[in-house]
Amino acid sequence: LAKTTQPISMDSYEGQEVNITCSHNNIATNDYITWYQQFPSQGPRFIIQGYKTKVTNEVASLFIPADRKSSTLSLPRVSLSDTAVYYCLVVGSGSARQLTFGSGTQLTVLP
Amino acid sequence: KAGVTQTPRYLIKTRGQQVTLSCSPISGHRSVSWYQQTPGQGLQFLFEYFSETQRNKGNFPGRFSGRQFSNSRSEMNVSTLELGDSALYLCASSLLVAGAQETQYFGPGTRLLVL
């Protein structure tokens, strides 16, 4: 079962790039990583997903090193509305898979 | 396409009662997963259903159960409620196609308060 570890909180200023790292030391070969954003009293919202190397979409980039024991979510030029909790999720495959969320990182963007 | 819907959105129960929560997945999605979110424990996986069968189960007592219907809608039931069951219960759906990466899409959650 892939346990994940994230920093509890991070602060940033508007316009800066923010990098949030998630450790998943015992990730399995077929597991992949998904990142979510969650605002208070709402369900998590999908941000980005990847298996290895780098993935980029219109809102974020995801960097996964060759050993896949960690992943880094990169948010370019954050704004106040990016203040939220960010979770990484290691998604296993197969009939015995578990869906393991990290503890979440509270990102606070300051003006 | 409509997102994942959950009903009710808010619920207040007393200890010892039971509760049933409902989740309607995105049209075409056949996998439904349930999570419990509390301030102390974060997001914890409860169980996953696919094609009316429980596919995986997290580490929760037997008081927590679920089922999935032929139209992929799912319900979860908590019997003999305890104060510690107060939480946001989240449902997520996905296509779950063999060999492909899967993306789970979450509903807004049901906030359960046990008094």
JSON list of C-alpha atoms in Angstrom, two decimals:
[
{"chain": "A", "resi": 1, "resn": "LEU", "atom": "CA", "xyz": [0.00, 0.00, 0.00]},
{"chain": "A", "resi": 2, "resn": "ALA", "atom": "CA", "xyz": [1.59, 3.23, -1.17]},
{"chain": "A", "resi": 3, "resn": "LYS", "atom": "CA", "xyz": [1.68, 5.70, 1.73]},
{"chain": "A", "resi": 4, "resn": "THR", "atom": "CA", "xyz": [2.01, 9.32, 0.74]},
{"chain": "A", "resi": 5, "resn": "THR", "atom": "CA", "xyz": [3.54, 12.25, 2.61]},
{"chain": "A", "resi": 6, "resn": "GLN", "atom": "CA", "xyz": [3.07, 15.94, 1.85]},
{"chain": "A", "resi": 7, "resn": "PRO", "atom": "CA", "xyz": [4.00, 19.16, 3.65]},
{"chain": "A", "resi": 8, "resn": "ILE", "atom": "CA", "xyz": [1.17, 20.30, 5.87]},
{"chain": "A", "resi": 9, "resn": "SER", "atom": "CA", "xyz": [1.19, 23.89, 4.68]},
{"chain": "A", "resi": 10, "resn": "MET", "atom": "CA", "xyz": [2.85, 26.35, 2.35]},
{"chain": "A", "resi": 11, "resn": "ASP", "atom": "CA", "xyz": [2.60, 30.08, 1.87]},
{"chain": "A", "resi": 12, "resn": "SER", "atom": "CA", "xyz": [3.22, 31.94, -1.35]},
{"chain": "A", "resi": 13, "resn": "TYR", "atom": "CA", "xyz": [2.63, 35.35, -2.90]},
{"chain": "A", "resi": 14, "resn": "GLU", "atom": "CA", "xyz": [0.50, 36.16, -5.89]},
{"chain": "A", "resi": 15, "resn": "GLY", "atom": "CA", "xyz": [2.32, 35.72, -9.16]},
{"chain": "A", "resi": 16, "resn": "GLN", "atom": "CA", "xyz": [4.88, 33.27, -7.83]},
{"chain": "A", "resi": 17, "resn": "GLU", "atom": "CA", "xyz": [5.40, 29.69, -8.92]},
{"chain": "A", "resi": 18, "resn": "VAL", "atom": "CA", "xyz": [4.53, 27.12, -6.27]},
{"chain": "A", "resi": 19, "resn": "ASN", "atom": "CA", "xyz": [5.91, 23.60, -6.08]},
{"chain": "A", "resi": 20, "resn": "ILE", "atom": "CA", "xyz": [4.31, 21.03, -3.80]},
{"chain": "A", "resi": 21, "resn": "THR", "atom": "CA", "xyz": [6.03, 17.68, -3.37]},
{"chain": "A", "resi": 22, "resn": "CYS", "atom": "CA", "xyz": [4.46, 14.37, -2.43]},
{"chain": "A", "resi": 23, "resn": "SER", "atom": "CA", "xyz": [6.53, 11.39, -1.31]},
{"chain": "A", "resi": 24, "resn": "HIS", "atom": "CA", "xyz": [5.32, 7.91, -2.17]},
{"chain": "A", "resi": 25, "resn": "ASN", "atom": "CA", "xyz": [8.27, 5.66, -1.41]},
{"chain": "A", "resi": 26, "resn": "ASN", "atom": "CA", "xyz": [6.59, 2.31, -1.97]},
{"chain": "A", "resi": 27, "resn": "ILE", "atom": "CA", "xyz": [4.69, 3.14, -5.13]},
{"chain": "A", "resi": 28, "resn": "ALA", "atom": "CA", "xyz": [4.01, 0.04, -7.17]},
{"chain": "A", "resi": 29, "resn": "THR", "atom": "CA", "xyz": [4.97, -0.46, -10.79]},
{"chain": "A", "resi": 30, "resn": "ASN", "atom": "CA", "xyz": [1.48, 0.11, -12.19]},
{"chain": "A", "resi": 31, "resn": "ASP", "atom": "CA", "xyz": [0.48, 2.92, -9.83]},
{"chain": "A", "resi": 32, "resn": "TYR", "atom": "CA", "xyz": [0.10, 6.46, -11.12]},
{"chain": "A", "resi": 33, "resn": "ILE", "atom": "CA", "xyz": [-0.24, 9.80, -9.42]},
{"chain": "A", "resi": 34, "resn": "THR", "atom": "CA", "xyz": [-3.14, 12.22, -9.46]},
{"chain": "A", "resi": 35, "resn": "TRP", "atom": "CA", "xyz": [-3.35, 15.65, -7.86]},
{"chain": "A", "resi": 36, "resn": "TYR", "atom": "CA", "xyz": [-6.51, 17.31, -6.63]},
{"chain": "A", "resi": 37, "resn": "GLN", "atom": "CA", "xyz": [-7.48, 20.73, -5.34]},
{"chain": "A", "resi": 38, "resn": "GLN", "atom": "CA", "xyz": [-10.07, 21.10, -2.63]},
{"chain": "A", "resi": 39, "resn": "PHE", "atom": "CA", "xyz": [-11.88, 24.15, -1.31]},
{"chain": "A", "resi": 40, "resn": "PRO", "atom": "CA", "xyz": [-13.69, 24.05, 2.06]},
{"chain": "A", "resi": 41, "resn": "SER", "atom": "CA", "xyz": [-16.85, 21.95, 2.06]},
{"chain": "A", "resi": 42, "resn": "GLN", "atom": "CA", "xyz": [-16.43, 20.95, -1.57]},
{"chain": "A", "resi": 43, "resn": "GLY", "atom": "CA", "xyz": [-15.33, 17.77, -3.26]},
{"chain": "A", "resi": 44, "resn": "PRO", "atom": "CA", "xyz": [-11.77, 17.54, -4.58]},
{"chain": "A", "resi": 45, "resn": "ARG", "atom": "CA", "xyz": [-11.28, 18.84, -8.11]},
{"chain": "A", "resi": 46, "resn": "PHE", "atom": "CA", "xyz": [-8.97, 17.06, -10.54]},
{"chain": "A", "resi": 47, "resn": "ILE", "atom": "CA", "xyz": [-5.84, 19.01, -11.50]},
{"chain": "A", "resi": 48, "resn": "ILE", "atom": "CA", "xyz": [-3.39, 16.70, -13.23]},
{"chain": "A", "resi": 49, "resn": "GLN", "atom": "CA", "xyz": [-2.30, 13.10, -13.49]},
{"chain": "A", "resi": 50, "resn": "GLY", "atom": "CA", "xyz": [0.82, 11.25, -14.57]},
{"chain": "A", "resi": 51, "resn": "TYR", "atom": "CA", "xyz": [2.89, 8.10, -14.48]},
{"chain": "A", "resi": 52, "resn": "LYS", "atom": "CA", "xyz": [6.45, 9.27, -15.11]},
{"chain": "A", "resi": 53, "resn": "THR", "atom": "CA", "xyz": [8.58, 12.22, -16.30]},
{"chain": "A", "resi": 54, "resn": "LYS", "atom": "CA", "xyz": [6.62, 15.40, -16.93]},
{"chain": "A", "resi": 55, "resn": "VAL", "atom": "CA", "xyz": [3.01, 16.16, -17.67]},
{"chain": "A", "resi": 56, "resn": "THR", "atom": "CA", "xyz": [1.65, 19.63, -18.36]},
{"chain": "A", "resi": 57, "resn": "ASN", "atom": "CA", "xyz": [-1.84, 20.96, -18.84]},
{"chain": "A", "resi": 58, "resn": "GLU", "atom": "CA", "xyz": [-3.38, 24.41, -18.88]},
{"chain": "A", "resi": 59, "resn": "VAL", "atom": "CA", "xyz": [-3.28, 24.84, -15.12]},
{"chain": "A", "resi": 60, "resn": "ALA", "atom": "CA", "xyz": [-0.30, 22.90, -13.78]},
{"chain": "A", "resi": 61, "resn": "SER", "atom": "CA", "xyz": [2.72, 20.71, -14.41]},
{"chain": "A", "resi": 62, "resn": "LEU", "atom": "CA", "xyz": [3.56, 17.42, -12.75]},
{"chain": "A", "resi": 63, "resn": "PHE", "atom": "CA", "xyz": [7.14, 16.23, -12.40]},
{"chain": "A", "resi": 64, "resn": "ILE", "atom": "CA", "xyz": [7.87, 12.60, -11.58]},
{"chain": "A", "resi": 65, "resn": "PRO", "atom": "CA", "xyz": [11.50, 11.48, -11.29]},
{"chain": "A", "resi": 66, "resn": "ALA", "atom": "CA", "xyz": [12.76, 8.22, -12.71]},
{"chain": "A", "resi": 67, "resn": "ASP", "atom": "CA", "xyz": [12.46, 6.33, -9.42]},
{"chain": "A", "resi": 68, "resn": "ARG", "atom": "CA", "xyz": [8.85, 7.58, -9.07]},
{"chain": "A", "resi": 69, "resn": "LYS", "atom": "CA", "xyz": [9.20, 7.79, -5.29]},
{"chain": "A", "resi": 70, "resn": "SER", "atom": "CA", "xyz": [7.99, 11.35, -5.29]},
{"chain": "A", "resi": 71, "resn": "SER", "atom": "CA", "xyz": [6.09, 13.77, -7.46]},
{"chain": "A", "resi": 72, "resn": "THR", "atom": "CA", "xyz": [5.96, 17.56, -7.61]},
{"chain": "A", "resi": 73, "resn": "LEU", "atom": "CA", "xyz": [2.95, 19.61, -8.54]},
{"chain": "A", "resi": 74, "resn": "SER", "atom": "CA", "xyz": [3.96, 22.95, -10.02]},
{"chain": "A", "resi": 75, "resn": "LEU", "atom": "CA", "xyz": [1.46, 25.82, -10.15]},
{"chain": "A", "resi": 76, "resn": "PRO", "atom": "CA", "xyz": [2.68, 28.75, -12.25]},
{"chain": "A", "resi": 77, "resn": "ARG", "atom": "CA", "xyz": [1.86, 32.31, -11.20]},
{"chain": "A", "resi": 78, "resn": "VAL", "atom": "CA", "xyz": [-0.58, 31.55, -8.40]},
{"chain": "A", "resi": 79, "resn": "SER", "atom": "CA", "xyz": [-3.43, 33.88, -7.53]},
{"chain": "A", "resi": 80, "resn": "LEU", "atom": "CA", "xyz": [-5.47, 34.37, -4.37]},
{"chain": "A", "resi": 81, "resn": "SER", "atom": "CA", "xyz": [-8.09, 31.95, -5.70]},
{"chain": "A", "resi": 82, "resn": "ASP", "atom": "CA", "xyz": [-5.50, 29.16, -5.66]},
{"chain": "A", "resi": 83, "resn": "THR", "atom": "CA", "xyz": [-5.67, 29.14, -1.86]},
{"chain": "A", "resi": 84, "resn": "ALA", "atom": "CA", "xyz": [-6.87, 25.61, -1.16]},
{"chain": "A", "resi": 85, "resn": "VAL", "atom": "CA", "xyz": [-5.78, 22.19, 0.04]},
{"chain": "A", "resi": 86, "resn": "TYR", "atom": "CA", "xyz": [-3.87, 20.14, -2.52]},
{"chain": "A", "resi": 87, "resn": "TYR", "atom": "CA", "xyz": [-3.85, 16.34, -2.35]},
{"chain": "A", "resi": 88, "resn": "CYS", "atom": "CA", "xyz": [-1.82, 13.77, -4.16]},
{"chain": "A", "resi": 89, "resn": "LEU", "atom": "CA", "xyz": [-3.46, 10.42, -4.78]},
{"chain": "A", "resi": 90, "resn": "VAL", "atom": "CA", "xyz": [-1.60, 7.27, -5.70]},
{"chain": "A", "resi": 91, "resn": "VAL", "atom": "CA", "xyz": [-3.91, 5.16, -7.81]},
{"chain": "A", "resi": 92, "resn": "GLY", "atom": "CA", "xyz": [-3.23, 1.47, -7.87]},
{"chain": "A", "resi": 93, "resn": "SER", "atom": "CA", "xyz": [-4.53, -0.95, -10.41]},
{"chain": "A", "resi": 94, "resn": "GLY", "atom": "CA", "xyz": [-5.95, -4.41, -10.23]},
{"chain": "A", "resi": 95, "resn": "SER", "atom": "CA", "xyz": [-8.73, -5.85, -8.17]},
{"chain": "A", "resi": 96, "resn": "ALA", "atom": "CA", "xyz": [-6.94, -5.38, -4.83]},
{"chain": "A", "resi": 97, "resn": "ARG", "atom": "CA", "xyz": [-5.99, -1.79, -5.33]},
{"chain": "A", "resi": 98, "resn": "GLN", "atom": "CA", "xyz": [-6.24, 0.87, -2.71]},
{"chain": "A", "resi": 99, "resn": "LEU", "atom": "CA", "xyz": [-6.77, 4.55, -3.32]},
{"chain": "A", "resi": 100, "resn": "THR", "atom": "CA", "xyz": [-4.41, 6.37, -0.98]},
{"chain": "A", "resi": 101, "resn": "PHE", "atom": "CA", "xyz": [-4.64, 10.09, -0.48]},
{"chain": "A", "resi": 102, "resn": "GLY", "atom": "CA", "xyz": [-1.88, 12.14, 1.03]},
{"chain": "A", "resi": 103, "resn": "SER", "atom": "CA", "xyz": [-2.59, 14.24, 4.08]},
{"chain": "A", "resi": 104, "resn": "GLY", "atom": "CA", "xyz": [-2.97, 17.32, 1.95]},
{"chain": "A", "resi": 105, "resn": "THR", "atom": "CA", "xyz": [-1.06, 20.59, 1.73]},
{"chain": "A", "resi": 106, "resn": "GLN", "atom": "CA", "xyz": [-2.79, 23.81, 2.68]},
{"chain": "A", "resi": 107, "resn": "LEU", "atom": "CA", "xyz": [-1.57, 26.41, 0.22]},
{"chain": "A", "resi": 108, "resn": "THR", "atom": "CA", "xyz": [-2.17, 30.00, 1.23]},
{"chain": "A", "resi": 109, "resn": "VAL", "atom": "CA", "xyz": [-1.57, 32.64, -1.40]},
{"chain": "A", "resi": 110, "resn": "LEU", "atom": "CA", "xyz": [-0.91, 36.07, 0.02]},
{"chain": "A", "resi": 111, "resn": "PRO", "atom": "CA", "xyz": [-1.43, 39.39, -1.78]},
{"chain": "B", "resi": 1, "resn": "LYS", "atom": "CA", "xyz": [-22.20, 16.40, -19.07]},
{"chain": "B", "resi": 2, "resn": "ALA", "atom": "CA", "xyz": [-23.55, 16.54, -15.52]},
{"chain": "B", "resi": 3, "resn": "GLY", "atom": "CA", "xyz": [-21.09, 15.88, -12.72]},
{"chain": "B", "resi": 4, "resn": "VAL", "atom": "CA", "xyz": [-21.29, 13.51, -9.81]},
{"chain": "B", "resi": 5, "resn": "THR", "atom": "CA", "xyz": [-24.28, 14.24, -7.61]},
{"chain": "B", "resi": 6, "resn": "GLN", "atom": "CA", "xyz": [-24.75, 13.28, -4.00]},
{"chain": "B", "resi": 7, "resn": "THR", "atom": "CA", "xyz": [-27.86, 13.38, -1.86]},
{"chain": "B", "resi": 8, "resn": "PRO", "atom": "CA", "xyz": [-28.60, 14.57, 0.65]},
{"chain": "B", "resi": 9, "resn": "ARG", "atom": "CA", "xyz": [-26.05, 17.35, 1.00]},
{"chain": "B", "resi": 10, "resn": "TYR", "atom": "CA", "xyz": [-26.51, 17.67, 4.74]},
{"chain": "B", "resi": 11, "resn": "LEU", "atom": "CA", "xyz": [-27.77, 15.26, 7.34]},
{"chain": "B", "resi": 12, "resn": "ILE", "atom": "CA", "xyz": [-28.13, 15.25, 11.10]},
{"chain": "B", "resi": 13, "resn": "LYS", "atom": "CA", "xyz": [-28.58, 11.97, 12.94]},
{"chain": "B", "resi": 14, "resn": "THR", "atom": "CA", "xyz": [-28.29, 10.74, 16.52]},
{"chain": "B", "resi": 15, "resn": "ARG", "atom": "CA", "xyz": [-26.09, 8.00, 17.87]},
{"chain": "B", "resi": 16, "resn": "GLY", "atom": "CA", "xyz": [-27.38, 4.51, 17.21]},
{"chain": "B", "resi": 17, "resn": "GLN", "atom": "CA", "xyz": [-29.35, 5.48, 14.12]},
{"chain": "B", "resi": 18, "resn": "GLN", "atom": "CA", "xyz": [-28.47, 4.39, 10.62]},
{"chain": "B", "resi": 19, "resn": "VAL", "atom": "CA", "xyz": [-28.06, 6.48, 7.51]},
{"chain": "B", "resi": 20, "resn": "THR", "atom": "CA", "xyz": [-28.07, 5.93, 3.76]},
{"chain": "B", "resi": 21, "resn": "LEU", "atom": "CA", "xyz": [-26.25, 8.23, 1.38]},
{"chain": "B", "resi": 22, "resn": "SER", "atom": "CA", "xyz": [-26.73, 8.26, -2.37]},
{"chain": "B", "resi": 23, "resn": "CYS", "atom": "CA", "xyz": [-24.38, 8.93, -5.27]},
{"chain": "B", "resi": 24, "resn": "SER", "atom": "CA", "xyz": [-25.15, 9.29, -8.96]},
{"chain": "B", "resi": 25, "resn": "PRO", "atom": "CA", "xyz": [-22.02, 9.02, -11.09]},
{"chain": "B", "resi": 26, "resn": "ILE", "atom": "CA", "xyz": [-21.21, 10.85, -14.29]},
{"chain": "B", "resi": 27, "resn": "SER", "atom": "CA", "xyz": [-23.12, 9.31, -17.16]},
{"chain": "B", "resi": 28, "resn": "GLY", "atom": "CA", "xyz": [-21.17, 6.38, -18.57]},
{"chain": "B", "resi": 29, "resn": "HIS", "atom": "CA", "xyz": [-18.97, 5.93, -15.53]},
{"chain": "B", "resi": 30, "resn": "ARG", "atom": "CA", "xyz": [-19.17, 2.48, -14.04]},
{"chain": "B", "resi": 31, "resn": "SER", "atom": "CA", "xyz": [-16.86, 2.78, -11.06]},
{"chain": "B", "resi": 32, "resn": "VAL", "atom": "CA", "xyz": [-17.95, 4.52, -7.88]},
{"chain": "B", "resi": 33, "resn": "SER", "atom": "CA", "xyz": [-15.69, 5.02, -4.88]},
{"chain": "B", "resi": 34, "resn": "TRP", "atom": "CA", "xyz": [-16.58, 6.35, -1.47]},
{"chain": "B", "resi": 35, "resn": "TYR", "atom": "CA", "xyz": [-14.35, 8.30, 0.91]},
{"chain": "B", "resi": 36, "resn": "GLN", "atom": "CA", "xyz": [-14.70, 9.67, 4.41]},
{"chain": "B", "resi": 37, "resn": "GLN", "atom": "CA", "xyz": [-13.12, 13.01, 5.18]},
{"chain": "B", "resi": 38, "resn": "THR", "atom": "CA", "xyz": [-12.56, 14.22, 8.71]},
{"chain": "B", "resi": 39, "resn": "PRO", "atom": "CA", "xyz": [-10.26, 16.93, 10.05]},
{"chain": "B", "resi": 40, "resn": "GLY", "atom": "CA", "xyz": [-8.24, 14.40, 12.00]},
{"chain": "B", "resi": 41, "resn": "GLN", "atom": "CA", "xyz": [-7.92, 11.56, 9.51]},
{"chain": "B", "resi": 42, "resn": "GLY", "atom": "CA", "xyz": [-8.09, 13.35, 6.18]},
{"chain": "B", "resi": 43, "resn": "LEU", "atom": "CA", "xyz": [-9.47, 11.57, 3.12]},
{"chain": "B", "resi": 44, "resn": "GLN", "atom": "CA", "xyz": [-9.86, 7.86, 3.71]},
{"chain": "B", "resi": 45, "resn": "PHE", "atom": "CA", "xyz": [-10.96, 5.31, 1.18]},
{"chain": "B", "resi": 46, "resn": "LEU", "atom": "CA", "xyz": [-14.06, 3.38, 2.16]},
{"chain": "B", "resi": 47, "resn": "PHE", "atom": "CA", "xyz": [-14.86, 1.12, -0.79]},
{"chain": "B", "resi": 48, "resn": "GLU", "atom": "CA", "xyz": [-15.15, 0.95, -4.54]},
{"chain": "B", "resi": 49, "resn": "TYR", "atom": "CA", "xyz": [-17.88, -0.57, -6.67]},
{"chain": "B", "resi": 50, "resn": "PHE", "atom": "CA", "xyz": [-17.75, -1.58, -10.30]},
{"chain": "B", "resi": 51, "resn": "SER", "atom": "CA", "xyz": [-20.54, -3.25, -12.22]},
{"chain": "B", "resi": 52, "resn": "GLU", "atom": "CA", "xyz": [-22.56, -3.78, -9.05]},
{"chain": "B", "resi": 53, "resn": "THR", "atom": "CA", "xyz": [-19.68, -5.58, -7.31]},
{"chain": "B", "resi": 54, "resn": "GLN", "atom": "CA", "xyz": [-17.52, -4.34, -4.50]},
{"chain": "B", "resi": 55, "resn": "ARG", "atom": "CA", "xyz": [-14.06, -4.23, -5.97]},
{"chain": "B", "resi": 56, "resn": "ASN", "atom": "CA", "xyz": [-12.02, -2.92, -3.08]},
{"chain": "B", "resi": 57, "resn": "LYS", "atom": "CA", "xyz": [-12.52, -2.04, 0.53]},
{"chain": "B", "resi": 58, "resn": "GLY", "atom": "CA", "xyz": [-10.67, 0.23, 2.89]},
{"chain": "B", "resi": 59, "resn": "ASN", "atom": "CA", "xyz": [-10.04, -0.32, 6.56]},
{"chain": "B", "resi": 60, "resn": "PHE", "atom": "CA", "xyz": [-13.44, 0.51, 8.02]},
{"chain": "B", "resi": 61, "resn": "PRO", "atom": "CA", "xyz": [-15.69, -1.54, 10.32]},
{"chain": "B", "resi": 62, "resn": "GLY", "atom": "CA", "xyz": [-18.55, -3.61, 9.01]},
{"chain": "B", "resi": 63, "resn": "ARG", "atom": "CA", "xyz": [-21.02, -0.89, 10.02]},
{"chain": "B", "resi": 64, "resn": "PHE", "atom": "CA", "xyz": [-20.04, 0.78, 6.77]},
{"chain": "B", "resi": 65, "resn": "SER", "atom": "CA", "xyz": [-21.50, -0.91, 3.73]},
{"chain": "B", "resi": 66, "resn": "GLY", "atom": "CA", "xyz": [-22.46, -0.02, 0.22]},
{"chain": "B", "resi": 67, "resn": "ARG", "atom": "CA", "xyz": [-24.00, -1.24, -2.95]},
{"chain": "B", "resi": 68, "resn": "GLN", "atom": "CA", "xyz": [-24.23, -0.33, -6.59]},
{"chain": "B", "resi": 69, "resn": "PHE", "atom": "CA", "xyz": [-27.22, -0.64, -8.85]},
{"chain": "B", "resi": 70, "resn": "SER", "atom": "CA", "xyz": [-27.40, -1.64, -12.49]},
{"chain": "B", "resi": 71, "resn": "ASN", "atom": "CA", "xyz": [-27.50, 2.02, -13.55]},
{"chain": "B", "resi": 72, "resn": "SER", "atom": "CA", "xyz": [-24.20, 2.56, -11.65]},
{"chain": "B", "resi": 73, "resn": "ARG", "atom": "CA", "xyz": [-25.83, 4.66, -8.95]},
{"chain": "B", "resi": 74, "resn": "SER", "atom": "CA", "xyz": [-24.46, 3.78, -5.55]},
{"chain": "B", "resi": 75, "resn": "GLU", "atom": "CA", "xyz": [-25.54, 3.98, -1.96]},
{"chain": "B", "resi": 76, "resn": "MET", "atom": "CA", "xyz": [-23.57, 3.68, 1.22]},
{"chain": "B", "resi": 77, "resn": "ASN", "atom": "CA", "xyz": [-25.05, 2.81, 4.56]},
{"chain": "B", "resi": 78, "resn": "VAL", "atom": "CA", "xyz": [-23.72, 3.39, 8.03]},
{"chain": "B", "resi": 79, "resn": "SER", "atom": "CA", "xyz": [-25.46, 1.50, 10.81]},
{"chain": "B", "resi": 80, "resn": "THR", "atom": "CA", "xyz": [-25.35, 2.15, 14.55]},
{"chain": "B", "resi": 81, "resn": "LEU", "atom": "CA", "xyz": [-23.94, 5.62, 14.10]},
{"chain": "B", "resi": 82, "resn": "GLU", "atom": "CA", "xyz": [-21.21, 6.86, 16.42]},
{"chain": "B", "resi": 83, "resn": "LEU", "atom": "CA", "xyz": [-20.13, 10.41, 17.12]},
{"chain": "B", "resi": 84, "resn": "GLY", "atom": "CA", "xyz": [-16.90, 9.72, 15.25]},
{"chain": "B", "resi": 85, "resn": "ASP", "atom": "CA", "xyz": [-18.84, 9.04, 12.07]},
{"chain": "B", "resi": 86, "resn": "SER", "atom": "CA", "xyz": [-19.45, 12.77, 11.71]},
{"chain": "B", "resi": 87, "resn": "ALA", "atom": "CA", "xyz": [-17.66, 13.61, 8.48]},
{"chain": "B", "resi": 88, "resn": "LEU", "atom": "CA", "xyz": [-17.90, 14.70, 4.89]},
{"chain": "B", "resi": 89, "resn": "TYR", "atom": "CA", "xyz": [-18.66, 11.63, 2.79]},
{"chain": "B", "resi": 90, "resn": "LEU", "atom": "CA", "xyz": [-17.42, 11.93, -0.75]},
{"chain": "B", "resi": 91, "resn": "CYS", "atom": "CA", "xyz": [-18.29, 9.89, -3.77]},
{"chain": "B", "resi": 92, "resn": "ALA", "atom": "CA", "xyz": [-16.14, 9.72, -6.89]},
{"chain": "B", "resi": 93, "resn": "SER", "atom": "CA", "xyz": [-16.82, 8.13, -10.23]},
{"chain": "B", "resi": 94, "resn": "SER", "atom": "CA", "xyz": [-14.59, 7.04, -13.07]},
{"chain": "B", "resi": 95, "resn": "LEU", "atom": "CA", "xyz": [-14.73, 5.16, -16.34]},
{"chain": "B", "resi": 96, "resn": "LEU", "atom": "CA", "xyz": [-12.25, 2.49, -15.23]},
{"chain": "B", "resi": 97, "resn": "VAL", "atom": "CA", "xyz": [-11.16, 1.15, -18.60]},
{"chain": "B", "resi": 98, "resn": "ALA", "atom": "CA", "xyz": [-8.68, -1.73, -18.45]},
{"chain": "B", "resi": 99, "resn": "GLY", "atom": "CA", "xyz": [-5.15, -0.65, -19.29]},
{"chain": "B", "resi": 100, "resn": "ALA", "atom": "CA", "xyz": [-5.89, 3.06, -19.21]},
{"chain": "B", "resi": 101, "resn": "GLN", "atom": "CA", "xyz": [-5.18, 5.67, -16.59]},
{"chain": "B", "resi": 102, "resn": "GLU", "atom": "CA", "xyz": [-8.28, 6.48, -14.70]},
{"chain": "B", "resi": 103, "resn": "THR", "atom": "CA", "xyz": [-9.41, 9.85, -13.43]},
{"chain": "B", "resi": 104, "resn": "GLN", "atom": "CA", "xyz": [-11.77, 10.02, -10.51]},
{"chain": "B", "resi": 105, "resn": "TYR", "atom": "CA", "xyz": [-14.26, 12.87, -10.43]},
{"chain": "B", "resi": 106, "resn": "PHE", "atom": "CA", "xyz": [-15.70, 13.83, -7.09]},
{"chain": "B", "resi": 107, "resn": "GLY", "atom": "CA", "xyz": [-19.13, 14.93, -6.03]},
{"chain": "B", "resi": 108, "resn": "PRO", "atom": "CA", "xyz": [-19.80, 17.78, -3.59]},
{"chain": "B", "resi": 109, "resn": "GLY", "atom": "CA", "xyz": [-20.12, 15.41, -0.64]},
{"chain": "B", "resi": 110, "resn": "THR", "atom": "CA", "xyz": [-22.69, 14.74, 2.05]},
{"chain": "B", "resi": 111, "resn": "ARG", "atom": "CA", "xyz": [-22.00, 16.40, 5.38]},
{"chain": "B", "resi": 112, "resn": "LEU", "atom": "CA", "xyz": [-23.13, 14.05, 8.16]},
{"chain": "B", "resi": 113, "resn": "LEU", "atom": "CA", "xyz": [-23.38, 15.24, 11.73]},
{"chain": "B", "resi": 114, "resn": "VAL", "atom": "CA", "xyz": [-23.99, 12.67, 14.45]},
{"chain": "B", "resi": 115, "resn": "LEU", "atom": "CA", "xyz": [-25.30, 14.03, 17.75]}
]
